[in-house]
mmCIF file of C-alpha atoms and ligand atoms in Angstrom:
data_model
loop_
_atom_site.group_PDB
_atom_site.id
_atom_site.type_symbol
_atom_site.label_atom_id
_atom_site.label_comp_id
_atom_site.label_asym_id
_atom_site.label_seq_id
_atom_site.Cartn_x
_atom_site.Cartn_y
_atom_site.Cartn_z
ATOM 1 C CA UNK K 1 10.601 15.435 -1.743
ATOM 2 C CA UNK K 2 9.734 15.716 1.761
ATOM 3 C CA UNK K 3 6.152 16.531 2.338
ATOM 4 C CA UNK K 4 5.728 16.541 6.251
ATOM 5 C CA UNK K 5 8.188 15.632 9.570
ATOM 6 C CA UNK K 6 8.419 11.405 8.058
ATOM 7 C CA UNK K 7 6.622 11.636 4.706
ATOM 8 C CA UNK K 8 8.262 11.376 1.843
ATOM 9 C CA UNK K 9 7.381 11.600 -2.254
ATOM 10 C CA UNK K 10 9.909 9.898 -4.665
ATOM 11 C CA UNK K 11 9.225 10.800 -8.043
ATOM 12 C CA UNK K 12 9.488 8.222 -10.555
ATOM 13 C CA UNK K 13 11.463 6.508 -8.406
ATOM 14 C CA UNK K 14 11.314 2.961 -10.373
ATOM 15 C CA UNK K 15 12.630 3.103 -14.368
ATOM 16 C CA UNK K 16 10.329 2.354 -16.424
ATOM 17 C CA UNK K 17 11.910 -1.130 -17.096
ATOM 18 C CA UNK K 18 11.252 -1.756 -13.719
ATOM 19 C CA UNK K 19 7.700 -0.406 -13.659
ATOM 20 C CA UNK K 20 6.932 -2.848 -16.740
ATOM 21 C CA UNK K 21 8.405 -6.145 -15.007
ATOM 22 C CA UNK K 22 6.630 -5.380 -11.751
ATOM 23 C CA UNK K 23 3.473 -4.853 -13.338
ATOM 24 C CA UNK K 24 3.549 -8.177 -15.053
ATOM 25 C CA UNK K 25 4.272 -9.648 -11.834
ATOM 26 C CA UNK K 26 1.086 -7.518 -9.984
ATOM 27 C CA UNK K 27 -1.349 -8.976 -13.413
ATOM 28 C CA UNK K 28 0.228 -12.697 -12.323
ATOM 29 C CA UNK K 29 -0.653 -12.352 -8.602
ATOM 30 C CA UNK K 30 -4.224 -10.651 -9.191
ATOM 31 C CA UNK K 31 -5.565 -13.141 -11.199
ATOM 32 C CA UNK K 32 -3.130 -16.125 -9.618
ATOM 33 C CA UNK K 33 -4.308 -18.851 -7.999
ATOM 34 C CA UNK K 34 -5.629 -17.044 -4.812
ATOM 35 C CA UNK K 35 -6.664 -13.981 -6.548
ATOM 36 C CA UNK K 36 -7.824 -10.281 -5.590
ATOM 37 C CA UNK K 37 -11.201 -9.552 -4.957
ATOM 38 C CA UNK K 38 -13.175 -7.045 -4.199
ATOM 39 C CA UNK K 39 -13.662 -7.048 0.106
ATOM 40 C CA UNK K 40 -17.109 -6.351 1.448
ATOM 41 C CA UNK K 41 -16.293 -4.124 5.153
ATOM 42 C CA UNK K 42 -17.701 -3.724 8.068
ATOM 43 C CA UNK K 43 -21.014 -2.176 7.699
ATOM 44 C CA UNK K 44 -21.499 -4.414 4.737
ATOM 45 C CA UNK K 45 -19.968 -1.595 2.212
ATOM 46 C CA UNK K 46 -18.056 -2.355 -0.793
ATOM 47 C CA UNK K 47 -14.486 -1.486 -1.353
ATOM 48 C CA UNK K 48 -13.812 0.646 -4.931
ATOM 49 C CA UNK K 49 -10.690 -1.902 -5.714
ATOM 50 C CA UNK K 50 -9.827 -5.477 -5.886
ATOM 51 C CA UNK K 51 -7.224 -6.790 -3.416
ATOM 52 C CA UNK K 52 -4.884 -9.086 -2.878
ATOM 53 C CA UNK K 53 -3.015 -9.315 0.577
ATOM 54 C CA UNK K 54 0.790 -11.251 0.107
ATOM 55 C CA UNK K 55 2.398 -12.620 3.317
ATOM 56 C CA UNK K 56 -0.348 -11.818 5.652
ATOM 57 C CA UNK K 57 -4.297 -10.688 5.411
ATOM 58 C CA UNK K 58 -6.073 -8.186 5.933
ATOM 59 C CA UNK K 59 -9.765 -8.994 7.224
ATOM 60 C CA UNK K 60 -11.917 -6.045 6.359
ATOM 61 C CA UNK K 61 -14.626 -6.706 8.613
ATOM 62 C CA UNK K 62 -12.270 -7.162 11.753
ATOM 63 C CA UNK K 63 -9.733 -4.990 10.506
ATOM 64 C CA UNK K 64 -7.087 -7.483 11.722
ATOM 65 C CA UNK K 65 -4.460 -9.554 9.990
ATOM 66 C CA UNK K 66 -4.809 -13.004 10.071
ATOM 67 C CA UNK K 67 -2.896 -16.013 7.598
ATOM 68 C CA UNK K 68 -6.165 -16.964 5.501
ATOM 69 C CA UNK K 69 -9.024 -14.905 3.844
ATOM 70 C CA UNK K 70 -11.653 -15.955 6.647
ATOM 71 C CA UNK K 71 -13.726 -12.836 5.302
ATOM 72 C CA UNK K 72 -13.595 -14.232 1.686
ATOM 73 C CA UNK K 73 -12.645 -17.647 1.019
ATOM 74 C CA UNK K 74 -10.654 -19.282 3.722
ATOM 75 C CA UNK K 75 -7.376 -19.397 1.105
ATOM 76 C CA UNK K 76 -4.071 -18.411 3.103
ATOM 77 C CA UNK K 77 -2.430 -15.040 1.538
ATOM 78 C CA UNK K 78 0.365 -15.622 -1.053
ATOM 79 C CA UNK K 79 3.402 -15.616 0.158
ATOM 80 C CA UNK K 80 5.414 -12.046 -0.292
ATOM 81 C CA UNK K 81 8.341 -11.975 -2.850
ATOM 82 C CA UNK K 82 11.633 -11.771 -1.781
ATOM 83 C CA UNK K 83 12.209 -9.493 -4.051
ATOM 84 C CA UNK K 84 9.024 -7.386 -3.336
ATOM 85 C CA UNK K 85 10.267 -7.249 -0.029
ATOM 86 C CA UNK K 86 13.911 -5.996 -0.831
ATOM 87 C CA UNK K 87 12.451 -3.147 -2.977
ATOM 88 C CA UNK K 88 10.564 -2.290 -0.124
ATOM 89 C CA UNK K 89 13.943 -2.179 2.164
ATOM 90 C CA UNK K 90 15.798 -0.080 -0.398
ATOM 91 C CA UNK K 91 12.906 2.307 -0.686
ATOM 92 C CA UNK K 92 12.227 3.023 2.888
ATOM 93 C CA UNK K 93 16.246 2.987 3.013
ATOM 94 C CA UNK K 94 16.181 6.053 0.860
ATOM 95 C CA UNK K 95 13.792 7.608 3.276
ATOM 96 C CA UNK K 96 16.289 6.760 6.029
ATOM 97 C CA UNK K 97 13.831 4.331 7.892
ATOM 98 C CA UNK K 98 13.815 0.700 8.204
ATOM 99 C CA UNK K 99 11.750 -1.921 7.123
ATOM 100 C CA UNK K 100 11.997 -5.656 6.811
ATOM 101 C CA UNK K 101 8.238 -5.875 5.443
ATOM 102 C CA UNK K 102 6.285 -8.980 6.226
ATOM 103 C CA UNK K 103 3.071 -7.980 4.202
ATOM 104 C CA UNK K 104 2.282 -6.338 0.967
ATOM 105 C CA UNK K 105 -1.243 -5.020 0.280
ATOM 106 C CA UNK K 106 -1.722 -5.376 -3.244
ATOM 107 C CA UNK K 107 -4.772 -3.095 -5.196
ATOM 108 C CA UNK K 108 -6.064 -2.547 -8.731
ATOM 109 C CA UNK K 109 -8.058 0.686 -9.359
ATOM 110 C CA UNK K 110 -9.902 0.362 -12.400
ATOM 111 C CA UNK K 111 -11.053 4.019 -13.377
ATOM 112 C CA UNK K 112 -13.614 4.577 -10.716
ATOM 113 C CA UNK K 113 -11.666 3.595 -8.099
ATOM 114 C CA UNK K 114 -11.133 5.228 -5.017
ATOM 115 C CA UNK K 115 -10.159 4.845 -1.321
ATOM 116 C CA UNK K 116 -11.804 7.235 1.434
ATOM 117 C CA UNK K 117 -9.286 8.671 4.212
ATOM 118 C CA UNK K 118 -8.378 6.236 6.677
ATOM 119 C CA UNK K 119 -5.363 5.724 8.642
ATOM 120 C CA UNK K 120 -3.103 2.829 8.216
ATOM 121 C CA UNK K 121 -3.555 1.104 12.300
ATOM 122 C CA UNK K 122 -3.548 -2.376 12.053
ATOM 123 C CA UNK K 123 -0.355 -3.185 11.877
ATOM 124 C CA UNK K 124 1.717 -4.555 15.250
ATOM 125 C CA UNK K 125 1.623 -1.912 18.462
ATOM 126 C CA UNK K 126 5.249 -2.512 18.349
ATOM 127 C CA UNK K 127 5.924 -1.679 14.694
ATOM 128 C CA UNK K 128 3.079 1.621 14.864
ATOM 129 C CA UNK K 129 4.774 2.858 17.943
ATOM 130 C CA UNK K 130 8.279 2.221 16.277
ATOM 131 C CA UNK K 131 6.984 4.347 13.229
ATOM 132 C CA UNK K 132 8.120 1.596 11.331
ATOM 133 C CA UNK K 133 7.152 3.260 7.799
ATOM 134 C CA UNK K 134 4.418 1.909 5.084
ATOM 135 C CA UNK K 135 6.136 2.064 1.944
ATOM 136 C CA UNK K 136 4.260 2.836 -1.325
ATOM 137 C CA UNK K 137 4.561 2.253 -5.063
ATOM 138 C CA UNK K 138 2.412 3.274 -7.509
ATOM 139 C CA UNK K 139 2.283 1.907 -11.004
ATOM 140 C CA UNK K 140 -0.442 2.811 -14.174
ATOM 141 C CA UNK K 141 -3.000 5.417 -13.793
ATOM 142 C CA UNK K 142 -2.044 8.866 -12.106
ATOM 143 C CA UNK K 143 -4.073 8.743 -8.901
ATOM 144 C CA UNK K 144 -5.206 11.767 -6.902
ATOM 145 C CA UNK K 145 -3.912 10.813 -3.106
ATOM 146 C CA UNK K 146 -4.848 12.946 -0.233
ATOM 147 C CA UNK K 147 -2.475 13.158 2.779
ATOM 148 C CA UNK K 148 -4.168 14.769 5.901
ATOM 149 C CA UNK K 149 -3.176 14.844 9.491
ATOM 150 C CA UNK K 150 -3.659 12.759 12.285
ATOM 151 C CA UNK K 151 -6.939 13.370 12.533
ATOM 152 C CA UNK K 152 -9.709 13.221 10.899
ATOM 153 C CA UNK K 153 -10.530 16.794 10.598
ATOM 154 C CA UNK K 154 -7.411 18.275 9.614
ATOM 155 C CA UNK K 155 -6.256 19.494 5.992
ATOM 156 C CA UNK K 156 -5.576 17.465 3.564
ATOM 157 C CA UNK K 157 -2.965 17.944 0.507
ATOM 158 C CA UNK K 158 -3.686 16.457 -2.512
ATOM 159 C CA UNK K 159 -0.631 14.777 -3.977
ATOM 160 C CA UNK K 160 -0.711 12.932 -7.652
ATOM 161 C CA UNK K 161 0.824 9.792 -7.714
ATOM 162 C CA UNK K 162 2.512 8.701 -11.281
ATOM 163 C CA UNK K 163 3.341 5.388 -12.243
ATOM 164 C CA UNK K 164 6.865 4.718 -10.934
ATOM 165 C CA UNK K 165 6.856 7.446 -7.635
ATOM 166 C CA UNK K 166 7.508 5.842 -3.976
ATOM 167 C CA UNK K 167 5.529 7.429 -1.557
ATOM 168 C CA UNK K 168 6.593 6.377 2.205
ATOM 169 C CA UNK K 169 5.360 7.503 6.006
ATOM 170 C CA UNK K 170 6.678 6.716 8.816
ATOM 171 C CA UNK K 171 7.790 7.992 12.604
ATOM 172 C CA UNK K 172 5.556 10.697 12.744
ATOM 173 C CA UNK K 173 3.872 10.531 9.591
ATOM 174 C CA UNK K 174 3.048 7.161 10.114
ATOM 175 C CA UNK K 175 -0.324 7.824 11.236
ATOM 176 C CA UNK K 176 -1.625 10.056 9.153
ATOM 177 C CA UNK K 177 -4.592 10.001 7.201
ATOM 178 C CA UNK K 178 -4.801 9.346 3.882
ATOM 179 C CA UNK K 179 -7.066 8.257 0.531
ATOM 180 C CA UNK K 180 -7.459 7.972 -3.217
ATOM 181 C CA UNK K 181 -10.019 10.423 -4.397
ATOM 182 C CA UNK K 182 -10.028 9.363 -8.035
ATOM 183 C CA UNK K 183 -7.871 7.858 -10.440
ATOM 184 C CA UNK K 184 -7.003 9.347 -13.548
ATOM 185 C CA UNK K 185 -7.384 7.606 -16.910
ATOM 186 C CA UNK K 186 -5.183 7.057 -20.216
ATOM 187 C CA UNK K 187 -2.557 8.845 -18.007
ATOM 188 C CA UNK K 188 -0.122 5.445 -17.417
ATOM 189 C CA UNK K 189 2.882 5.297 -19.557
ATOM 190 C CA UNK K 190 1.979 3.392 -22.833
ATOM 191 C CA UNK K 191 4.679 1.310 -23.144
ATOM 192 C CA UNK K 192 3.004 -0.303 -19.530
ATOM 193 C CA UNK K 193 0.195 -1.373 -21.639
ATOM 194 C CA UNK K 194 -2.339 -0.792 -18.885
ATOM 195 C CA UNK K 195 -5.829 0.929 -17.932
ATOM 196 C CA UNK K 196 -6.151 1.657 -14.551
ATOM 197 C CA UNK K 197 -3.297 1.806 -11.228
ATOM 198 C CA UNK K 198 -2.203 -0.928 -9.171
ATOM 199 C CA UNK K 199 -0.529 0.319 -6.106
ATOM 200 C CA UNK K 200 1.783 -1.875 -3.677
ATOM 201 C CA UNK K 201 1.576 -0.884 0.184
ATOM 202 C CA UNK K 202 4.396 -2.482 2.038
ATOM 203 C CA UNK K 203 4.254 -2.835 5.681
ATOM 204 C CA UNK K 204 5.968 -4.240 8.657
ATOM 205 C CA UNK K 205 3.612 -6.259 11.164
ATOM 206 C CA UNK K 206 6.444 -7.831 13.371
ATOM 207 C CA UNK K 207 9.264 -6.056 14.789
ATOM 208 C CA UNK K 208 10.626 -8.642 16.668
ATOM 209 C CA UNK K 209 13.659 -8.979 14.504
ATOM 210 C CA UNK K 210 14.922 -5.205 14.501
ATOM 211 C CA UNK K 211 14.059 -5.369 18.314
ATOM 212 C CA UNK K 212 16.788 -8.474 18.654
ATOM 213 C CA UNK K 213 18.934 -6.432 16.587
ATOM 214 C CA UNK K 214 18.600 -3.010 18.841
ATOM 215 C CA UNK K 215 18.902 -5.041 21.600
ATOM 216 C CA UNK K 216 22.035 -7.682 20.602
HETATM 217 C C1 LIG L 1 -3.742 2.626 0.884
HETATM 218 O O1 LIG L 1 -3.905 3.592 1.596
HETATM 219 O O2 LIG L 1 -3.774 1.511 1.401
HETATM 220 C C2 LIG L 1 -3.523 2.762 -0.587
HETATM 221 C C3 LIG L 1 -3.033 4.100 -0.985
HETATM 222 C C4 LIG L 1 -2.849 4.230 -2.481
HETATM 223 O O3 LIG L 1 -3.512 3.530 -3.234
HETATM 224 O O4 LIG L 1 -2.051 5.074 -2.913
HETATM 225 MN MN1 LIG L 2 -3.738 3.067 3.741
#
């Protein structure tokens, strides 16, 4: 469903098959050896998830990407799946964007979690002025996710996100802001076996290679 000029909601997009074998790979890489946490950001606040960065971090008191957790531990980010990172592809495919993600942002809500609006601007200049999309799978919990406009101010929709649905933005959508008011409990598929939502953000830092490509 298209929700704004770039935004896009894919219900249950993954089977539940699917849902089940990538959750067992998000509970392996949580509590892996370099697991989530729970980042302290600037201002010395608390996040309301554990998270685990894969391919590149995310510092939360510089609010750059860097290779190791020098806000937490000094342990470089996993690596991210090749296969992670072909879901990813296919997904913002669908959408009709591309993406060749270099990073996954990996986060558990438990049932207080939450994430206040924000806008996704970290990335690479190149790949936010490309509108190079963030790609988003949800999985557990039903969370309550509220999709404004680019700015602060403006309106925000409140969209629930079930286990399975793809949610992507890009080109103009791409910064838009957006949060996780609350979670939802006891509403993730049983067969998943799990409390809470983990939600995958994939993104695209470098752009250098569909820059060689537009360019070759
Ligand atoms: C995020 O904005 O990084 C996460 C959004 C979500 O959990 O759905
Ligand atoms: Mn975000």
């Amino acid at each position: 469903m298209n929700i704004a000029p770039g935004a896009f909601h894919m219900k249950r997009y993954l089977p539940l098959d699917a849902q089940r074998a990538l959750v067992a790979e998000c509970r392996a890489l949580l509590d892996g050896a370099v697991p989530a946490y729970v980042p302290t950001v600037r201002g010395g606040g608390k996040m309301h998830v554990r998270m685990l960065c894969l391919g590149r971090h995310w510092n939360g008191q510089t609010y750059r990407y860097e290779p190791v957790r020098s806000d937490f531990d000094g342990q470089p980010a996993p690596p991210l799946p090749g296969p992670f990172r072909e879901l990813a592809r296919e997904i913002a495919a669908s959408a009709g964007m591309p993406l060749d993600a270099d990073l996954c942002i990996l986060n558990y809500y438990a049932a207080d979690g939450r994430m206040g609006l924000h806008q996704d601007k970290d990335e690479g200049a190149a790949s936010l002025a490309a509108g190079i999309p963030v790609v988003s799978v949800s999985l557990g919990d039903t969370a309550r996710f509220l999709f404004g406009g680019t700015k602060r101010r403006d309106p925000v929709e409140a969209i629930p996100l079930e286990s399975g649905d793809a949610f992507v933005f890009g080109g103009p959508a791409r910064l838009r802001y957006h949060g996780v008011s609350r979670i939802i409990p006891g509403t993730a598929p049983p067969e998943l076996g799990i409390e809470g939502r983990f939600n995958l953000t994939f993104r695209q830092y470098d752009v250098t290679r569909i820059e060689a490509r537009a360019s070759g």
